[in-house]
């Protein structure tokens, strides 16, 4: 593994790390695109967003940001920090379940484990929000959404497992069935 804390090789290390953002294993329901990264959080940063669409309806979305400070001047324990967000709509009966927070958090921890995304210092929040329409929006009814925000420090500069974990989190939040990596490879090889 290259020295991920070496300021002399920072550009090359960061470039290699963010290659994972451009070529993740994708499900057909998930579309990923590059977005402008935050400018002041770290000397180097990159970001992508994703939308999960089923039957022409967007059911979830999220963002993944990679921060890199080779000189460790930031307040996180390592040169890299991965920050993610995942949002999805919920059915009303699920939204009131008191176990929603721990279950949603397990979507992330399970995804990190299954994808062998070695990390430390994981932290985050799970928020549920209900929106109700009034006046001219009364006909829209109530809508409940779950939002997860999390960050962690990868233990190497190979970020592909972390990107795949974030995509798995989006799939879980969307209620999509698990997809085996061999199924993804088969789908990619179809003409």
mmCIF file of C-alpha atoms in Angstrom:
data_model
loop_
_atom_site.group_PDB
_atom_site.id
_atom_site.type_symbol
_atom_site.label_atom_id
_atom_site.label_comp_id
_atom_site.label_asym_id
_atom_site.label_seq_id
_atom_site.Cartn_x
_atom_site.Cartn_y
_atom_site.Cartn_z
ATOM 1 C CA UNK A 1 0.000 0.000 0.000
ATOM 2 C CA UNK A 2 1.361 3.460 -0.859
ATOM 3 C CA UNK A 3 2.004 5.891 1.956
ATOM 4 C CA UNK A 4 -1.390 7.635 2.050
ATOM 5 C CA UNK A 5 0.030 10.363 4.271
ATOM 6 C CA UNK A 6 2.915 11.420 2.015
ATOM 7 C CA UNK A 7 2.473 15.069 0.950
ATOM 8 C CA UNK A 8 5.142 14.674 -1.747
ATOM 9 C CA UNK A 9 2.987 12.147 -3.648
ATOM 10 C CA UNK A 10 -0.374 13.698 -2.716
ATOM 11 C CA UNK A 11 -1.629 14.350 -6.251
ATOM 12 C CA UNK A 12 -0.877 10.793 -7.440
ATOM 13 C CA UNK A 13 -2.260 9.186 -4.280
ATOM 14 C CA UNK A 14 -5.466 11.210 -4.480
ATOM 15 C CA UNK A 15 -5.874 10.579 -8.226
ATOM 16 C CA UNK A 16 -5.524 6.813 -7.724
ATOM 17 C CA UNK A 17 -7.971 6.864 -4.830
ATOM 18 C CA UNK A 18 -10.724 8.753 -6.641
ATOM 19 C CA UNK A 19 -10.513 6.472 -9.696
ATOM 20 C CA UNK A 20 -12.898 4.305 -7.663
ATOM 21 C CA UNK A 21 -15.546 7.019 -7.946
ATOM 22 C CA UNK A 22 -15.507 6.698 -11.717
ATOM 23 C CA UNK A 23 -15.795 2.945 -12.062
ATOM 24 C CA UNK A 24 -17.904 1.435 -9.285
ATOM 25 C CA UNK A 25 -19.863 -1.790 -9.628
ATOM 26 C CA UNK A 26 -23.311 -0.529 -10.546
ATOM 27 C CA UNK A 27 -26.811 -1.855 -10.364
ATOM 28 C CA UNK A 28 -29.022 -0.972 -13.321
ATOM 29 C CA UNK A 29 -31.318 1.019 -10.989
ATOM 30 C CA UNK A 30 -28.495 3.317 -9.790
ATOM 31 C CA UNK A 31 -27.063 6.169 -11.862
ATOM 32 C CA UNK A 32 -23.882 7.876 -10.611
ATOM 33 C CA UNK A 33 -22.468 11.198 -11.768
ATOM 34 C CA UNK A 34 -19.651 13.467 -10.681
ATOM 35 C CA UNK A 35 -20.627 16.662 -8.861
ATOM 36 C CA UNK A 36 -18.583 19.628 -7.647
ATOM 37 C CA UNK A 37 -16.859 18.739 -4.374
ATOM 38 C CA UNK A 38 -16.793 20.980 -1.306
ATOM 39 C CA UNK A 39 -13.838 23.356 -1.532
ATOM 40 C CA UNK A 40 -12.887 24.177 2.044
ATOM 41 C CA UNK A 41 -13.049 20.873 3.864
ATOM 42 C CA UNK A 42 -9.700 19.499 2.688
ATOM 43 C CA UNK A 43 -6.812 20.319 0.353
ATOM 44 C CA UNK A 44 -8.111 17.639 -2.055
ATOM 45 C CA UNK A 45 -11.730 16.524 -2.499
ATOM 46 C CA UNK A 46 -13.979 14.735 -4.979
ATOM 47 C CA UNK A 47 -17.688 13.985 -4.984
ATOM 48 C CA UNK A 48 -20.366 11.984 -6.770
ATOM 49 C CA UNK A 49 -24.116 11.759 -6.477
ATOM 50 C CA UNK A 50 -26.411 8.853 -7.251
ATOM 51 C CA UNK A 51 -30.093 8.402 -7.957
ATOM 52 C CA UNK A 52 -31.990 5.147 -7.560
ATOM 53 C CA UNK A 53 -34.801 4.850 -10.084
ATOM 54 C CA UNK A 54 -37.344 2.046 -10.291
ATOM 55 C CA UNK A 55 -40.051 2.071 -12.966
ATOM 56 C CA UNK A 56 -39.163 5.658 -13.921
ATOM 57 C CA UNK A 57 -39.607 6.884 -10.336
ATOM 58 C CA UNK A 58 -36.713 8.202 -8.262
ATOM 59 C CA UNK A 59 -36.954 6.439 -4.916
ATOM 60 C CA UNK A 60 -33.620 7.349 -3.331
ATOM 61 C CA UNK A 61 -30.587 9.546 -3.817
ATOM 62 C CA UNK A 62 -27.283 10.191 -2.150
ATOM 63 C CA UNK A 63 -23.846 11.759 -2.235
ATOM 64 C CA UNK A 64 -20.364 10.466 -1.553
ATOM 65 C CA UNK A 65 -17.484 12.832 -0.835
ATOM 66 C CA UNK A 66 -13.822 11.892 -0.549
ATOM 67 C CA UNK A 67 -11.616 14.247 1.436
ATOM 68 C CA UNK A 68 -7.833 13.992 1.451
ATOM 69 C CA UNK A 69 -5.370 15.868 3.635
ATOM 70 C CA UNK A 70 -1.915 14.295 3.239
ATOM 71 C CA UNK A 71 -0.465 16.477 5.998
ATOM 72 C CA UNK A 72 -3.140 15.511 8.552
ATOM 73 C CA UNK A 73 -4.044 19.100 9.443
ATOM 74 C CA UNK A 74 -7.760 18.280 9.722
ATOM 75 C CA UNK A 75 -9.661 16.928 12.684
ATOM 76 C CA UNK A 76 -10.042 13.377 11.439
ATOM 77 C CA UNK A 77 -7.783 10.416 12.243
ATOM 78 C CA UNK A 78 -6.023 9.813 8.922
ATOM 79 C CA UNK A 79 -5.340 11.458 5.587
ATOM 80 C CA UNK A 80 -8.601 10.276 3.940
ATOM 81 C CA UNK A 81 -12.162 10.776 5.139
ATOM 82 C CA UNK A 82 -15.232 9.440 3.328
ATOM 83 C CA UNK A 83 -18.500 11.292 3.880
ATOM 84 C CA UNK A 84 -21.793 9.922 2.597
ATOM 85 C CA UNK A 85 -25.456 10.769 2.553
ATOM 86 C CA UNK A 86 -28.384 8.560 1.556
ATOM 87 C CA UNK A 87 -32.041 9.611 1.388
ATOM 88 C CA UNK A 88 -35.097 7.535 0.558
ATOM 89 C CA UNK A 89 -38.846 7.727 0.888
ATOM 90 C CA UNK A 90 -40.528 5.411 3.370
ATOM 91 C CA UNK A 91 -43.907 3.820 3.667
ATOM 92 C CA UNK A 92 -45.827 5.389 6.555
ATOM 93 C CA UNK A 93 -45.941 2.208 8.670
ATOM 94 C CA UNK A 94 -42.145 1.825 8.452
ATOM 95 C CA UNK A 95 -41.580 5.488 9.298
ATOM 96 C CA UNK A 96 -43.107 5.079 12.760
ATOM 97 C CA UNK A 97 -41.119 1.954 13.656
ATOM 98 C CA UNK A 98 -38.888 2.751 16.654
ATOM 99 C CA UNK A 99 -36.208 0.430 15.239
ATOM 100 C CA UNK A 100 -35.859 2.441 12.019
ATOM 101 C CA UNK A 101 -32.686 4.201 13.221
ATOM 102 C CA UNK A 102 -30.758 1.065 14.239
ATOM 103 C CA UNK A 103 -31.948 -0.850 11.166
ATOM 104 C CA UNK A 104 -30.960 1.972 8.794
ATOM 105 C CA UNK A 105 -27.559 2.239 10.500
ATOM 106 C CA UNK A 106 -27.077 -1.516 10.017
ATOM 107 C CA UNK A 107 -27.561 -1.033 6.260
ATOM 108 C CA UNK A 108 -24.328 0.956 6.300
ATOM 109 C CA UNK A 109 -22.338 -1.203 8.714
ATOM 110 C CA UNK A 110 -23.376 -4.375 6.876
ATOM 111 C CA UNK A 111 -22.470 -2.815 3.504
ATOM 112 C CA UNK A 112 -19.029 -1.803 4.773
ATOM 113 C CA UNK A 113 -18.439 -5.307 6.114
ATOM 114 C CA UNK A 114 -19.729 -7.214 3.068
ATOM 115 C CA UNK A 115 -17.660 -5.050 0.708
ATOM 116 C CA UNK A 116 -14.576 -5.419 2.920
ATOM 117 C CA UNK A 117 -14.261 -1.643 3.214
ATOM 118 C CA UNK A 118 -11.802 -1.572 6.101
ATOM 119 C CA UNK A 119 -12.213 1.585 8.112
ATOM 120 C CA UNK A 120 -12.225 3.139 11.554
ATOM 121 C CA UNK A 121 -13.846 6.065 13.358
ATOM 122 C CA UNK A 122 -17.295 5.570 11.821
ATOM 123 C CA UNK A 123 -19.881 8.121 12.920
ATOM 124 C CA UNK A 124 -23.198 9.406 11.661
ATOM 125 C CA UNK A 125 -26.879 10.056 12.069
ATOM 126 C CA UNK A 126 -30.206 8.644 10.902
ATOM 127 C CA UNK A 127 -33.020 11.170 10.586
ATOM 128 C CA UNK A 128 -36.639 10.619 9.665
ATOM 129 C CA UNK A 129 -38.700 13.545 8.449
ATOM 130 C CA UNK A 130 -42.386 13.759 7.608
ATOM 131 C CA UNK A 131 -43.616 16.420 5.203
ATOM 132 C CA UNK A 132 -47.291 17.337 5.090
ATOM 133 C CA UNK A 133 -48.930 19.529 2.445
ATOM 134 C CA UNK A 134 -51.376 22.306 3.355
ATOM 135 C CA UNK A 135 -53.396 24.834 1.406
ATOM 136 C CA UNK A 136 -52.885 24.288 -2.292
ATOM 137 C CA UNK A 137 -50.526 21.396 -1.473
ATOM 138 C CA UNK A 138 -53.024 19.574 0.765
ATOM 139 C CA UNK A 139 -53.772 17.076 -1.998
ATOM 140 C CA UNK A 140 -50.159 15.833 -1.899
ATOM 141 C CA UNK A 141 -50.655 14.122 1.460
ATOM 142 C CA UNK A 142 -47.865 13.181 3.837
ATOM 143 C CA UNK A 143 -44.445 11.960 2.779
ATOM 144 C CA UNK A 144 -41.840 10.440 5.078
ATOM 145 C CA UNK A 145 -38.153 10.223 4.274
ATOM 146 C CA UNK A 146 -35.158 8.690 6.008
ATOM 147 C CA UNK A 147 -31.801 10.411 5.710
ATOM 148 C CA UNK A 148 -28.475 8.904 6.708
ATOM 149 C CA UNK A 149 -25.286 10.904 7.027
ATOM 150 C CA UNK A 150 -22.064 9.165 7.932
ATOM 151 C CA UNK A 151 -18.314 9.502 7.731
ATOM 152 C CA UNK A 152 -15.378 7.188 8.324
ATOM 153 C CA UNK A 153 -11.659 6.915 7.767
ATOM 154 C CA UNK A 154 -10.583 4.291 5.202
ATOM 155 C CA UNK A 155 -7.586 2.211 6.201
ATOM 156 C CA UNK A 156 -6.073 2.339 2.684
ATOM 157 C CA UNK A 157 -6.233 4.433 -0.447
ATOM 158 C CA UNK A 158 -8.192 1.711 -2.291
ATOM 159 C CA UNK A 159 -11.612 3.348 -2.128
ATOM 160 C CA UNK A 160 -13.474 0.928 -4.438
ATOM 161 C CA UNK A 161 -14.857 -1.110 -1.494
ATOM 162 C CA UNK A 162 -16.082 2.121 0.141
ATOM 163 C CA UNK A 163 -17.837 3.271 -3.036
ATOM 164 C CA UNK A 164 -19.440 -0.164 -3.390
ATOM 165 C CA UNK A 165 -20.549 -0.028 0.265
ATOM 166 C CA UNK A 166 -22.217 3.347 -0.336
ATOM 167 C CA UNK A 167 -23.999 1.969 -3.414
ATOM 168 C CA UNK A 168 -25.136 -1.046 -1.353
ATOM 169 C CA UNK A 169 -26.424 1.362 1.320
ATOM 170 C CA UNK A 170 -28.485 3.169 -1.337
ATOM 171 C CA UNK A 171 -29.851 -0.151 -2.579
ATOM 172 C CA UNK A 172 -30.840 -1.193 0.961
ATOM 173 C CA UNK A 173 -32.429 2.194 1.686
ATOM 174 C CA UNK A 174 -34.418 1.798 -1.545
ATOM 175 C CA UNK A 175 -35.654 -1.652 -0.622
ATOM 176 C CA UNK A 176 -33.902 -3.256 -3.583
ATOM 177 C CA UNK A 177 -33.080 -6.938 -3.182
ATOM 178 C CA UNK A 178 -29.414 -7.793 -2.598
ATOM 179 C CA UNK A 179 -27.467 -8.268 -5.809
ATOM 180 C CA UNK A 180 -24.552 -10.672 -5.973
ATOM 181 C CA UNK A 181 -21.309 -9.320 -7.442
ATOM 182 C CA UNK A 182 -21.360 -12.160 -9.991
ATOM 183 C CA UNK A 183 -24.807 -10.956 -11.130
ATOM 184 C CA UNK A 184 -23.365 -7.468 -11.692
ATOM 185 C CA UNK A 185 -20.471 -8.878 -13.717
ATOM 186 C CA UNK A 186 -22.922 -10.894 -15.839
ATOM 187 C CA UNK A 187 -25.047 -7.783 -16.464
ATOM 188 C CA UNK A 188 -21.988 -5.755 -17.514
ATOM 189 C CA UNK A 189 -20.895 -8.420 -19.993
ATOM 190 C CA UNK A 190 -24.239 -8.489 -21.835
ATOM 191 C CA UNK A 191 -24.221 -6.773 -25.243
#
